[in-house]
Amino acid sequence: MLNKSKHSLPFLPSWFVLGVFLLISFPIYSKEEGVKLEWRPIPDAGGYMVEIKDSRGKITREKTNTTLIQLELPPGTYEHRIGVLNRYGRVSVFSAWIPFEVILSQKPEILSAEKNKFLNKDLPDTFEIKGRHFTDATKVILKDSKGSEVSIKSMEVKNSETILVTLDKKRPPEGAVSVRVENPRNKVTEKENYLFVAETESDLAALEAKGQQKESVSSGAPFRFDYGAVARSAIIPGWGQYYQNKSNFRTFLFPALLLGAGAYVASEGNSYLSASHALAAARQNNVLYNYAFIHTGNPALFDLAFYNYTQIAPKYSAAVAEYSQLEVGIGVLGFFYLLNLMDAGFFAGNKEVKVEGAPGPVTVSPVIRNLKDQGQINSYSLGNSPNLFQRMEVGVQFAW
C-alpha cells in the first residue's frame, strides 16, 4: 500500500512551478471579483491543496478538484503554494511559496494643481499630480487642446496621494492640457484644463479665460426641471429615481413610504366604514323601536328604544374620529407622493460645482435621513417601555 501510494503521482515538474509563478507573482486587484488563482493541470492528480499565508504567518487551506480557485482576501501581502493530492487525498508534493499582493482598486481622485499656468520657457521638466487612491499600477495620460497625447518621459507614484510626472521636453505640450488617471478594473478619472501652456502671457490669459468659461458652463449649468423623471415617478414611485441613477436608498424609500401610508389608509378606511355602518344601524333601530312603542305601548320597548338612543352619540363620535384618522392618512399619503415627485424633479442627483477656496470640484448631493434622538427618552408608552424620539432631516451634503 505504501509503495503504491509513493509512486502514484509524479513530483511537480518545473513548468508547473514556473507557470504558477508567472500567473501569480504580480499584484492582484481585488474588489468586485475577489482573488483568482489558476494553474495548469497535473496528469493523474487527485485534486489540489491551496495554501495561503498572510503577512502574520497565518495559513488558510482549501482543497479543490479544479485548477482555479476564487478567494476573498483583504488588501495586503501574501504567499501561496499549490499541493498535488494523490488518490488517497494526501498531499504528494508542494510547489515553492510564491509571494503576491492584493491591492484594492478604487476610482482615483485628482486635485487641482497648485500652479497650472506656464509659459513654454518656464514649463518644468517634472510636476506633481495630487489626489487620492494612487497605486503602483496607476497610469497617467496627458492630452493637449487638440486631443493629442502628450509625451511623458517617466512617471513615479510616490505615495497614494502623489504622482511625479516627467515630461519629454523635446515635445512639450501646448494649450489646455487635460489629465486622465487610470486604476485597474476600469477605474478612471479625468480632469480638463489641468495645465495651461502658452508662448506669451496674453495667450496664456486667453487660454485660462476660455477654460474657466467652459468649466462654468459644464459644472454650473442653470437648473433644469427633470420632467421625464417626474413622469416616471408619477406612474411608479421610485422609477424616476432609478432612472436618474440615484442611490438604492432614495430609489426604494418612496415606494416603501407610499406602501406604508397606503396600508394605513386602507385600514382606517375599513374602520371608518364599520363605524359608519354601526351608526346607521343604531339610527335605524331607534326609528323602529320608537315606532313599535308608539303602536304597542309596551314599556319594555320604550326602555330598549331609550338605551339604543343613548348609544347613537358614542357611535357618532367614533365615526367622526375614524374619519379624522382617515383624513390624516390620506394627507400623509399625498404628502409622500408629492415628495416623491419633488425629489425626482428638483433633485436630479449628485452634481459637481466650483466653490471658492475648495481644492477641487465640490460634490453636492441632497440628503434625506431619519435619525433617532438618543438624548430624549422622557416619555413612556403603555407597555412601560421608553419611547425613543425620531426626527427627519432634509438637507444638502457637500463633499470634496
mmCIF file of C-alpha atoms in Angstrom:
data_model
loop_
_atom_site.group_PDB
_atom_site.id
_atom_site.type_symbol
_atom_site.label_atom_id
_atom_site.label_comp_id
_atom_site.label_asym_id
_atom_site.label_seq_id
_atom_site.Cartn_x
_atom_site.Cartn_y
_atom_site.Cartn_z
ATOM 1 C CA MET A 1 0.000 0.000 0.000
ATOM 2 C CA LEU A 2 2.725 2.412 0.949
ATOM 3 C CA ASN A 3 4.766 1.650 -2.128
ATOM 4 C CA LYS A 4 1.782 2.126 -4.374
ATOM 5 C CA SER A 5 0.923 5.472 -2.887
ATOM 6 C CA LYS A 6 4.519 6.569 -3.042
ATOM 7 C CA HIS A 7 4.668 6.181 -6.815
ATOM 8 C CA SER A 8 1.054 7.038 -7.614
ATOM 9 C CA LEU A 9 1.822 10.638 -8.667
ATOM 10 C CA PRO A 10 4.934 12.256 -10.071
ATOM 11 C CA PHE A 11 6.628 15.205 -8.399
ATOM 12 C CA LEU A 12 5.742 18.651 -9.664
ATOM 13 C CA PRO A 13 7.517 19.326 -12.941
ATOM 14 C CA SER A 14 9.461 22.555 -13.299
ATOM 15 C CA TRP A 15 7.000 24.005 -15.805
ATOM 16 C CA PHE A 16 4.221 23.743 -13.186
ATOM 17 C CA VAL A 17 6.082 25.867 -10.653
ATOM 18 C CA LEU A 18 7.120 28.322 -13.363
ATOM 19 C CA GLY A 19 3.572 28.541 -14.686
ATOM 20 C CA VAL A 20 2.141 29.313 -11.246
ATOM 21 C CA PHE A 21 4.870 31.885 -10.660
ATOM 22 C CA LEU A 22 4.138 33.648 -13.929
ATOM 23 C CA LEU A 23 0.447 33.727 -13.116
ATOM 24 C CA ILE A 24 0.557 34.932 -9.519
ATOM 25 C CA SER A 25 3.795 36.813 -8.966
ATOM 26 C CA PHE A 26 2.287 40.217 -9.805
ATOM 27 C CA PRO A 27 -0.159 42.324 -7.699
ATOM 28 C CA ILE A 28 -3.773 41.166 -7.778
ATOM 29 C CA TYR A 29 -6.538 43.737 -7.646
ATOM 30 C CA SER A 30 -9.467 42.652 -5.554
ATOM 31 C CA LYS A 31 -12.761 44.385 -5.154
ATOM 32 C CA GLU A 32 -15.742 43.022 -7.092
ATOM 33 C CA GLU A 33 -14.429 39.645 -8.204
ATOM 34 C CA GLY A 34 -12.003 38.719 -5.428
ATOM 35 C CA VAL A 35 -8.671 36.971 -5.967
ATOM 36 C CA LYS A 36 -8.481 34.305 -8.649
ATOM 37 C CA LEU A 37 -5.648 31.736 -8.677
ATOM 38 C CA GLU A 38 -5.241 29.481 -11.686
ATOM 39 C CA TRP A 39 -2.629 26.893 -12.641
ATOM 40 C CA ARG A 40 -2.004 24.209 -15.224
ATOM 41 C CA PRO A 41 -3.466 20.755 -14.558
ATOM 42 C CA ILE A 42 -1.211 17.909 -13.392
ATOM 43 C CA PRO A 43 -1.789 14.483 -15.025
ATOM 44 C CA ASP A 44 -3.312 11.876 -12.685
ATOM 45 C CA ALA A 45 -3.775 14.438 -9.889
ATOM 46 C CA GLY A 46 -6.470 13.511 -7.402
ATOM 47 C CA GLY A 47 -7.057 17.188 -6.580
ATOM 48 C CA TYR A 48 -5.122 20.124 -5.221
ATOM 49 C CA MET A 49 -4.448 21.738 -1.879
ATOM 50 C CA VAL A 50 -4.130 25.548 -1.959
ATOM 51 C CA GLU A 51 -2.404 27.211 0.983
ATOM 52 C CA ILE A 52 -2.488 30.978 1.522
ATOM 53 C CA LYS A 53 -0.193 32.606 4.092
ATOM 54 C CA ASP A 54 -0.770 36.208 5.174
ATOM 55 C CA SER A 55 1.814 38.700 6.473
ATOM 56 C CA ARG A 56 1.362 37.421 10.059
ATOM 57 C CA GLY A 57 2.142 33.840 9.055
ATOM 58 C CA LYS A 58 -1.446 32.588 9.370
ATOM 59 C CA ILE A 59 -2.136 29.846 6.823
ATOM 60 C CA THR A 60 -5.529 29.013 5.355
ATOM 61 C CA ARG A 61 -6.065 25.848 3.308
ATOM 62 C CA GLU A 62 -8.629 24.823 0.759
ATOM 63 C CA LYS A 63 -8.987 21.670 -1.338
ATOM 64 C CA THR A 64 -10.276 21.744 -4.883
ATOM 65 C CA ASN A 65 -10.657 19.373 -7.833
ATOM 66 C CA THR A 66 -10.300 22.196 -10.369
ATOM 67 C CA THR A 67 -7.289 24.239 -11.459
ATOM 68 C CA LEU A 68 -8.891 27.547 -10.458
ATOM 69 C CA ILE A 69 -9.896 28.907 -7.091
ATOM 70 C CA GLN A 70 -11.660 32.123 -6.111
ATOM 71 C CA LEU A 71 -10.638 33.764 -2.815
ATOM 72 C CA GLU A 72 -11.902 36.734 -0.836
ATOM 73 C CA LEU A 73 -8.830 38.424 0.639
ATOM 74 C CA PRO A 74 -8.434 41.901 2.106
ATOM 75 C CA PRO A 75 -5.653 44.087 0.671
ATOM 76 C CA GLY A 76 -2.175 43.069 1.826
ATOM 77 C CA THR A 77 0.860 40.904 1.044
ATOM 78 C CA TYR A 78 0.523 37.129 0.872
ATOM 79 C CA GLU A 79 2.265 33.948 -0.188
ATOM 80 C CA HIS A 80 0.693 30.884 -1.729
ATOM 81 C CA ARG A 81 1.646 27.376 -2.762
ATOM 82 C CA ILE A 82 -0.159 24.576 -4.562
ATOM 83 C CA GLY A 83 -0.046 20.980 -3.387
ATOM 84 C CA VAL A 84 -0.938 17.954 -5.536
ATOM 85 C CA LEU A 85 -3.186 15.362 -3.891
ATOM 86 C CA ASN A 86 -2.798 11.657 -4.554
ATOM 87 C CA ARG A 87 -5.646 9.192 -4.885
ATOM 88 C CA TYR A 88 -5.913 8.963 -1.084
ATOM 89 C CA GLY A 89 -6.417 12.709 -0.677
ATOM 90 C CA ARG A 90 -2.974 13.332 0.757
ATOM 91 C CA VAL A 91 -0.525 15.941 -0.487
ATOM 92 C CA SER A 92 2.152 14.321 -2.620
ATOM 93 C CA VAL A 93 4.257 17.437 -3.156
ATOM 94 C CA PHE A 94 4.000 21.224 -2.751
ATOM 95 C CA SER A 95 5.252 23.980 -5.015
ATOM 96 C CA ALA A 96 7.526 26.655 -3.536
ATOM 97 C CA TRP A 97 5.951 29.572 -1.655
ATOM 98 C CA ILE A 98 5.193 32.335 -4.168
ATOM 99 C CA PRO A 99 4.555 35.914 -2.976
ATOM 100 C CA PHE A 100 1.716 38.056 -4.279
ATOM 101 C CA GLU A 101 -0.003 41.258 -3.272
ATOM 102 C CA VAL A 102 -3.690 42.113 -3.121
ATOM 103 C CA ILE A 103 -4.383 45.778 -3.865
ATOM 104 C CA LEU A 104 -7.772 47.442 -3.525
ATOM 105 C CA SER A 105 -8.539 49.200 -6.807
ATOM 106 C CA GLN A 106 -10.563 52.380 -6.254
ATOM 107 C CA LYS A 107 -11.552 55.224 -8.500
ATOM 108 C CA PRO A 108 -8.763 57.810 -8.330
ATOM 109 C CA GLU A 109 -9.352 61.431 -7.379
ATOM 110 C CA ILE A 110 -7.478 64.399 -8.853
ATOM 111 C CA LEU A 111 -6.995 67.692 -7.034
ATOM 112 C CA SER A 112 -6.364 70.961 -8.819
ATOM 113 C CA ALA A 113 -2.712 71.802 -9.403
ATOM 114 C CA GLU A 114 -1.182 74.437 -7.105
ATOM 115 C CA LYS A 115 0.226 76.176 -10.187
ATOM 116 C CA ASN A 116 -1.347 75.397 -13.527
ATOM 117 C CA LYS A 117 -0.225 78.294 -15.799
ATOM 118 C CA PHE A 118 3.159 78.179 -17.525
ATOM 119 C CA LEU A 119 4.939 79.875 -20.355
ATOM 120 C CA ASN A 120 6.706 77.476 -22.710
ATOM 121 C CA LYS A 121 10.099 78.620 -21.499
ATOM 122 C CA ASP A 122 9.131 78.195 -17.826
ATOM 123 C CA LEU A 123 7.472 74.784 -18.104
ATOM 124 C CA PRO A 124 9.176 72.492 -15.539
ATOM 125 C CA ASP A 125 10.549 69.110 -16.509
ATOM 126 C CA THR A 126 8.692 67.461 -13.631
ATOM 127 C CA PHE A 127 5.426 68.246 -11.877
ATOM 128 C CA GLU A 128 3.251 66.546 -9.250
ATOM 129 C CA ILE A 129 -0.319 65.323 -9.565
ATOM 130 C CA LYS A 130 -2.068 65.421 -6.214
ATOM 131 C CA GLY A 131 -5.099 63.299 -5.394
ATOM 132 C CA ARG A 132 -6.108 60.022 -3.768
ATOM 133 C CA HIS A 133 -6.151 56.259 -4.388
ATOM 134 C CA PHE A 134 -2.958 56.122 -6.487
ATOM 135 C CA THR A 135 -1.165 52.748 -6.717
ATOM 136 C CA ASP A 136 1.914 51.366 -8.440
ATOM 137 C CA ALA A 137 -0.318 50.260 -11.307
ATOM 138 C CA THR A 138 -1.872 53.703 -11.819
ATOM 139 C CA LYS A 139 -1.474 55.106 -15.331
ATOM 140 C CA VAL A 140 -1.410 58.784 -16.316
ATOM 141 C CA ILE A 141 -2.325 60.142 -19.749
ATOM 142 C CA LEU A 142 -1.950 63.817 -20.700
ATOM 143 C CA LYS A 143 -3.656 65.329 -23.736
ATOM 144 C CA ASP A 144 -3.282 68.780 -25.274
ATOM 145 C CA SER A 145 -6.077 71.035 -26.508
ATOM 146 C CA LYS A 146 -6.090 69.228 -29.891
ATOM 147 C CA GLY A 147 -6.698 65.867 -28.231
ATOM 148 C CA SER A 148 -3.195 64.560 -28.983
ATOM 149 C CA GLU A 149 -1.448 62.557 -26.278
ATOM 150 C CA VAL A 150 1.413 64.385 -24.574
ATOM 151 C CA SER A 151 4.711 62.513 -24.436
ATOM 152 C CA ILE A 152 5.652 61.505 -20.874
ATOM 153 C CA LYS A 153 9.281 60.610 -20.214
ATOM 154 C CA SER A 154 8.638 58.862 -16.908
ATOM 155 C CA MET A 155 6.059 58.524 -14.151
ATOM 156 C CA GLU A 156 6.567 57.637 -10.480
ATOM 157 C CA VAL A 157 3.913 57.010 -7.834
ATOM 158 C CA LYS A 158 5.474 58.476 -4.686
ATOM 159 C CA ASN A 159 2.532 57.510 -2.478
ATOM 160 C CA SER A 160 -1.225 57.068 -2.629
ATOM 161 C CA GLU A 161 -1.696 60.854 -2.955
ATOM 162 C CA THR A 162 1.177 61.952 -5.190
ATOM 163 C CA ILE A 163 2.306 61.049 -8.705
ATOM 164 C CA LEU A 164 5.533 62.505 -10.141
ATOM 165 C CA VAL A 165 5.382 63.046 -13.916
ATOM 166 C CA THR A 166 8.435 63.906 -16.024
ATOM 167 C CA LEU A 167 7.690 65.440 -19.434
ATOM 168 C CA ASP A 168 9.578 64.948 -22.650
ATOM 169 C CA LYS A 169 10.905 68.478 -23.238
ATOM 170 C CA LYS A 170 11.652 67.647 -26.880
ATOM 171 C CA ARG A 171 7.887 67.515 -27.467
ATOM 172 C CA PRO A 172 6.389 69.826 -24.828
ATOM 173 C CA PRO A 173 2.609 70.271 -24.566
ATOM 174 C CA GLU A 174 0.870 73.458 -25.590
ATOM 175 C CA GLY A 175 -2.581 74.857 -24.919
ATOM 176 C CA ALA A 176 -5.034 73.490 -22.354
ATOM 177 C CA VAL A 177 -3.736 70.146 -21.060
ATOM 178 C CA SER A 178 -6.094 67.575 -19.573
ATOM 179 C CA VAL A 179 -5.069 64.684 -17.306
ATOM 180 C CA ARG A 180 -6.534 61.180 -17.187
ATOM 181 C CA VAL A 181 -5.684 58.849 -14.284
ATOM 182 C CA GLU A 182 -6.489 55.152 -14.639
ATOM 183 C CA ASN A 183 -6.542 52.431 -11.992
ATOM 184 C CA PRO A 184 -7.053 48.718 -12.718
ATOM 185 C CA ARG A 185 -10.581 47.400 -13.299
ATOM 186 C CA ASN A 186 -11.500 50.450 -15.393
ATOM 187 C CA LYS A 187 -11.433 52.960 -12.514
ATOM 188 C CA VAL A 188 -10.855 56.237 -14.390
ATOM 189 C CA THR A 189 -10.938 59.947 -13.532
ATOM 190 C CA GLU A 190 -10.356 62.817 -15.953
ATOM 191 C CA LYS A 191 -9.773 66.496 -15.304
ATOM 192 C CA GLU A 192 -9.854 69.048 -18.082
ATOM 193 C CA ASN A 193 -7.766 72.235 -18.104
ATOM 194 C CA TYR A 194 -5.325 70.783 -15.592
ATOM 195 C CA LEU A 195 -2.452 72.799 -17.104
ATOM 196 C CA PHE A 196 -2.275 75.841 -19.372
ATOM 197 C CA VAL A 197 0.831 76.245 -21.511
ATOM 198 C CA ALA A 198 1.317 79.105 -23.998
ATOM 199 C CA GLU A 199 4.018 81.136 -25.689
ATOM 200 C CA THR A 200 3.026 84.567 -24.359
ATOM 201 C CA GLU A 201 1.251 85.998 -21.338
ATOM 202 C CA SER A 202 -1.682 87.184 -23.458
ATOM 203 C CA ASP A 203 -2.143 83.731 -24.987
ATOM 204 C CA LEU A 204 -1.972 82.229 -21.501
ATOM 205 C CA ALA A 205 -4.664 84.606 -20.194
ATOM 206 C CA ALA A 206 -6.894 83.808 -23.177
ATOM 207 C CA LEU A 207 -6.494 80.069 -22.577
ATOM 208 C CA GLU A 208 -7.371 80.443 -18.913
ATOM 209 C CA ALA A 209 -10.454 82.559 -19.640
ATOM 210 C CA LYS A 210 -11.665 80.054 -22.217
ATOM 211 C CA GLY A 211 -11.106 77.176 -19.796
ATOM 212 C CA GLN A 212 -12.969 78.921 -16.961
ATOM 213 C CA GLN A 213 -15.891 79.684 -19.248
ATOM 214 C CA LYS A 214 -16.106 76.048 -20.369
ATOM 215 C CA GLU A 215 -15.882 74.784 -16.781
ATOM 216 C CA SER A 216 -18.575 77.153 -15.532
ATOM 217 C CA VAL A 217 -20.908 76.002 -18.282
ATOM 218 C CA SER A 218 -20.316 72.302 -17.517
ATOM 219 C CA SER A 219 -20.435 72.467 -13.707
ATOM 220 C CA GLY A 220 -22.613 75.486 -13.025
ATOM 221 C CA ALA A 221 -25.355 74.901 -15.558
ATOM 222 C CA PRO A 222 -28.743 76.506 -14.804
ATOM 223 C CA PHE A 223 -31.326 74.417 -13.050
ATOM 224 C CA ARG A 224 -33.453 72.198 -15.279
ATOM 225 C CA PHE A 225 -36.642 70.543 -14.060
ATOM 226 C CA ASP A 226 -36.490 66.830 -14.903
ATOM 227 C CA TYR A 227 -39.905 66.234 -16.482
ATOM 228 C CA GLY A 228 -39.025 62.708 -17.634
ATOM 229 C CA ALA A 229 -38.136 61.548 -14.132
ATOM 230 C CA VAL A 230 -41.270 63.181 -12.691
ATOM 231 C CA ALA A 231 -43.469 61.397 -15.243
ATOM 232 C CA ARG A 232 -41.888 58.069 -14.356
ATOM 233 C CA SER A 233 -42.244 58.619 -10.605
ATOM 234 C CA ALA A 234 -45.852 59.735 -11.103
ATOM 235 C CA ILE A 235 -46.633 56.344 -12.672
ATOM 236 C CA ILE A 236 -44.473 54.180 -10.391
ATOM 237 C CA PRO A 237 -42.942 55.917 -7.352
ATOM 238 C CA GLY A 238 -39.178 55.410 -7.340
ATOM 239 C CA TRP A 239 -38.978 54.793 -11.096
ATOM 240 C CA GLY A 240 -37.745 58.344 -11.710
ATOM 241 C CA GLN A 241 -35.066 57.997 -9.023
ATOM 242 C CA TYR A 242 -33.917 54.724 -10.608
ATOM 243 C CA TYR A 243 -33.841 56.467 -13.999
ATOM 244 C CA GLN A 244 -31.591 59.173 -12.501
ATOM 245 C CA ASN A 245 -29.157 56.542 -11.114
ATOM 246 C CA LYS A 246 -29.716 57.672 -7.551
ATOM 247 C CA SER A 247 -28.781 55.560 -4.543
ATOM 248 C CA ASN A 248 -30.795 52.439 -3.729
ATOM 249 C CA PHE A 249 -31.965 54.133 -0.520
ATOM 250 C CA ARG A 250 -33.581 57.016 -2.421
ATOM 251 C CA THR A 251 -34.915 54.691 -5.111
ATOM 252 C CA PHE A 252 -36.755 52.392 -2.702
ATOM 253 C CA LEU A 253 -37.573 54.967 0.009
ATOM 254 C CA PHE A 254 -40.661 56.462 -1.633
ATOM 255 C CA PRO A 255 -42.289 53.157 -2.698
ATOM 256 C CA ALA A 256 -41.824 51.919 0.875
ATOM 257 C CA LEU A 257 -43.290 55.109 2.370
ATOM 258 C CA LEU A 258 -46.253 55.084 -0.002
ATOM 259 C CA LEU A 259 -46.958 51.409 0.604
ATOM 260 C CA GLY A 260 -46.901 52.000 4.349
ATOM 261 C CA ALA A 261 -49.156 55.054 4.097
ATOM 262 C CA GLY A 262 -51.457 53.212 1.679
ATOM 263 C CA ALA A 263 -51.811 50.311 4.084
ATOM 264 C CA TYR A 264 -52.665 52.737 6.895
ATOM 265 C CA VAL A 265 -55.284 54.479 4.709
ATOM 266 C CA ALA A 266 -56.855 51.123 3.790
ATOM 267 C CA SER A 267 -57.004 50.098 7.455
ATOM 268 C CA GLU A 268 -58.529 53.414 8.537
ATOM 269 C CA GLY A 269 -60.969 53.269 5.621
ATOM 270 C CA ASN A 270 -62.254 49.906 6.783
ATOM 271 C CA SER A 271 -62.539 51.193 10.358
ATOM 272 C CA TYR A 272 -64.472 54.264 9.187
ATOM 273 C CA LEU A 273 -66.868 52.129 7.119
ATOM 274 C CA SER A 274 -67.503 49.845 10.115
ATOM 275 C CA ALA A 275 -68.141 52.832 12.399
ATOM 276 C CA SER A 276 -70.463 54.402 9.815
ATOM 277 C CA HIS A 277 -72.441 51.184 9.421
ATOM 278 C CA ALA A 278 -72.749 50.833 13.202
ATOM 279 C CA LEU A 279 -74.033 54.447 13.459
ATOM 280 C CA ALA A 280 -76.532 53.925 10.615
ATOM 281 C CA ALA A 281 -77.795 50.707 12.236
ATOM 282 C CA ALA A 282 -78.258 52.454 15.614
ATOM 283 C CA ARG A 283 -80.252 55.259 13.989
ATOM 284 C CA GLN A 284 -82.403 52.791 12.064
ATOM 285 C CA ASN A 285 -83.056 50.729 15.197
ATOM 286 C CA ASN A 286 -84.015 53.883 17.075
ATOM 287 C CA VAL A 287 -86.696 54.625 14.459
ATOM 288 C CA LEU A 288 -88.010 51.059 14.563
ATOM 289 C CA TYR A 289 -88.151 50.886 18.398
ATOM 290 C CA ASN A 290 -89.950 54.221 18.664
ATOM 291 C CA TYR A 291 -92.448 53.193 16.013
ATOM 292 C CA ALA A 292 -93.128 49.863 17.767
ATOM 293 C CA PHE A 293 -93.518 51.543 21.171
ATOM 294 C CA ILE A 294 -95.989 54.110 19.826
ATOM 295 C CA HIS A 295 -98.175 51.445 18.227
ATOM 296 C CA THR A 296 -97.993 48.852 21.022
ATOM 297 C CA GLY A 297 -97.431 50.924 24.164
ATOM 298 C CA ASN A 298 -95.180 48.182 25.530
ATOM 299 C CA PRO A 299 -92.906 49.688 28.299
ATOM 300 C CA ALA A 300 -90.145 47.187 27.523
ATOM 301 C CA LEU A 301 -89.892 48.617 24.019
ATOM 302 C CA PHE A 302 -89.541 52.104 25.499
ATOM 303 C CA ASP A 303 -86.584 51.007 27.648
ATOM 304 C CA LEU A 304 -84.971 49.299 24.646
ATOM 305 C CA ALA A 305 -85.519 52.366 22.458
ATOM 306 C CA PHE A 306 -84.060 54.657 25.130
ATOM 307 C CA TYR A 307 -80.961 52.508 25.567
ATOM 308 C CA ASN A 308 -80.429 52.356 21.820
ATOM 309 C CA TYR A 309 -80.773 56.156 21.665
ATOM 310 C CA THR A 310 -78.010 56.591 24.245
ATOM 311 C CA GLN A 311 -75.664 54.564 22.001
ATOM 312 C CA ILE A 312 -76.078 56.845 18.993
ATOM 313 C CA ALA A 313 -73.870 59.671 20.348
ATOM 314 C CA PRO A 314 -70.842 57.423 21.136
ATOM 315 C CA LYS A 315 -71.157 55.725 17.751
ATOM 316 C CA TYR A 316 -71.283 59.123 16.058
ATOM 317 C CA SER A 317 -68.165 60.240 17.932
ATOM 318 C CA ALA A 318 -66.399 57.018 16.952
ATOM 319 C CA ALA A 319 -67.310 57.529 13.291
ATOM 320 C CA VAL A 320 -66.062 61.144 13.389
ATOM 321 C CA ALA A 321 -62.775 60.045 14.992
ATOM 322 C CA GLU A 322 -62.259 57.331 12.377
ATOM 323 C CA TYR A 323 -62.977 59.843 9.610
ATOM 324 C CA SER A 324 -60.392 62.223 11.076
ATOM 325 C CA GLN A 325 -57.790 59.444 11.117
ATOM 326 C CA LEU A 326 -58.679 58.590 7.530
ATOM 327 C CA GLU A 327 -58.143 62.236 6.533
ATOM 328 C CA VAL A 328 -54.740 62.222 8.221
ATOM 329 C CA GLY A 329 -53.758 59.024 6.411
ATOM 330 C CA ILE A 330 -54.847 60.415 3.040
ATOM 331 C CA GLY A 331 -52.896 63.607 3.753
ATOM 332 C CA VAL A 332 -49.733 61.655 4.625
ATOM 333 C CA LEU A 333 -50.151 59.519 1.513
ATOM 334 C CA GLY A 334 -50.499 62.624 -0.651
ATOM 335 C CA PHE A 335 -47.506 64.271 1.031
ATOM 336 C CA PHE A 336 -45.252 61.272 0.368
ATOM 337 C CA TYR A 337 -46.451 61.120 -3.235
ATOM 338 C CA LEU A 338 -45.735 64.824 -3.713
ATOM 339 C CA LEU A 339 -42.337 64.433 -2.031
ATOM 340 C CA ASN A 340 -41.579 61.604 -4.448
ATOM 341 C CA LEU A 341 -42.324 63.893 -7.422
ATOM 342 C CA MET A 342 -40.323 66.790 -5.970
ATOM 343 C CA ASP A 343 -37.295 64.582 -5.379
ATOM 344 C CA ALA A 344 -37.407 63.387 -8.989
ATOM 345 C CA GLY A 345 -37.968 66.851 -10.454
ATOM 346 C CA PHE A 346 -35.857 69.222 -8.361
ATOM 347 C CA PHE A 347 -33.037 66.961 -7.145
ATOM 348 C CA ALA A 348 -31.510 65.283 -10.162
ATOM 349 C CA GLY A 349 -28.818 63.587 -8.068
ATOM 350 C CA ASN A 350 -25.218 64.380 -7.212
ATOM 351 C CA LYS A 351 -23.598 67.211 -9.143
ATOM 352 C CA GLU A 352 -20.227 68.936 -9.063
ATOM 353 C CA VAL A 353 -19.892 72.701 -8.587
ATOM 354 C CA LYS A 354 -16.995 75.059 -8.053
ATOM 355 C CA VAL A 355 -16.679 76.631 -4.616
ATOM 356 C CA GLU A 356 -14.161 79.361 -3.998
ATOM 357 C CA GLY A 357 -11.422 78.198 -1.634
ATOM 358 C CA ALA A 358 -12.071 74.472 -2.179
ATOM 359 C CA PRO A 359 -9.150 72.398 -3.556
ATOM 360 C CA GLY A 360 -11.296 70.987 -6.356
ATOM 361 C CA PRO A 361 -14.867 70.482 -7.560
ATOM 362 C CA VAL A 362 -17.367 70.096 -4.732
ATOM 363 C CA THR A 363 -19.942 67.310 -4.968
ATOM 364 C CA VAL A 364 -23.405 68.471 -3.875
ATOM 365 C CA SER A 365 -25.947 65.811 -3.015
ATOM 366 C CA PRO A 366 -29.362 66.078 -1.322
ATOM 367 C CA VAL A 367 -29.773 64.205 1.952
ATOM 368 C CA ILE A 368 -32.976 62.734 3.393
ATOM 369 C CA ARG A 369 -32.499 60.678 6.521
ATOM 370 C CA ASN A 370 -34.357 59.564 9.628
ATOM 371 C CA LEU A 371 -32.451 59.978 12.899
ATOM 372 C CA LYS A 372 -33.178 58.686 16.392
ATOM 373 C CA ASP A 373 -32.683 61.214 19.148
ATOM 374 C CA GLN A 374 -30.854 59.230 21.802
ATOM 375 C CA GLY A 375 -30.900 62.167 24.217
ATOM 376 C CA GLN A 376 -34.677 62.310 24.638
ATOM 377 C CA ILE A 377 -36.204 59.361 26.481
ATOM 378 C CA ASN A 378 -38.608 61.256 28.711
ATOM 379 C CA SER A 379 -41.946 59.672 27.911
ATOM 380 C CA TYR A 380 -43.118 56.098 28.392
ATOM 381 C CA SER A 381 -45.546 54.012 26.418
ATOM 382 C CA LEU A 382 -48.355 51.899 27.861
ATOM 383 C CA GLY A 383 -46.010 48.899 27.967
ATOM 384 C CA ASN A 384 -43.853 50.815 30.451
ATOM 385 C CA SER A 385 -41.015 50.997 27.902
ATOM 386 C CA PRO A 386 -39.352 54.280 26.929
ATOM 387 C CA ASN A 387 -40.394 55.970 23.695
ATOM 388 C CA LEU A 388 -37.432 56.972 21.510
ATOM 389 C CA PHE A 389 -37.969 60.248 19.677
ATOM 390 C CA GLN A 390 -37.170 60.333 15.954
ATOM 391 C CA ARG A 391 -36.697 63.189 13.533
ATOM 392 C CA MET A 392 -36.445 63.522 9.776
ATOM 393 C CA GLU A 393 -33.591 65.619 8.357
ATOM 394 C CA VAL A 394 -33.711 67.035 4.844
ATOM 395 C CA GLY A 395 -30.713 68.991 3.555
ATOM 396 C CA VAL A 396 -27.732 69.143 1.234
ATOM 397 C CA GLN A 397 -24.376 67.456 1.736
ATOM 398 C CA PHE A 398 -21.095 68.889 0.381
ATOM 399 C CA ALA A 399 -18.070 66.651 -0.224
ATOM 400 C CA TRP A 400 -14.631 67.386 -1.644
#
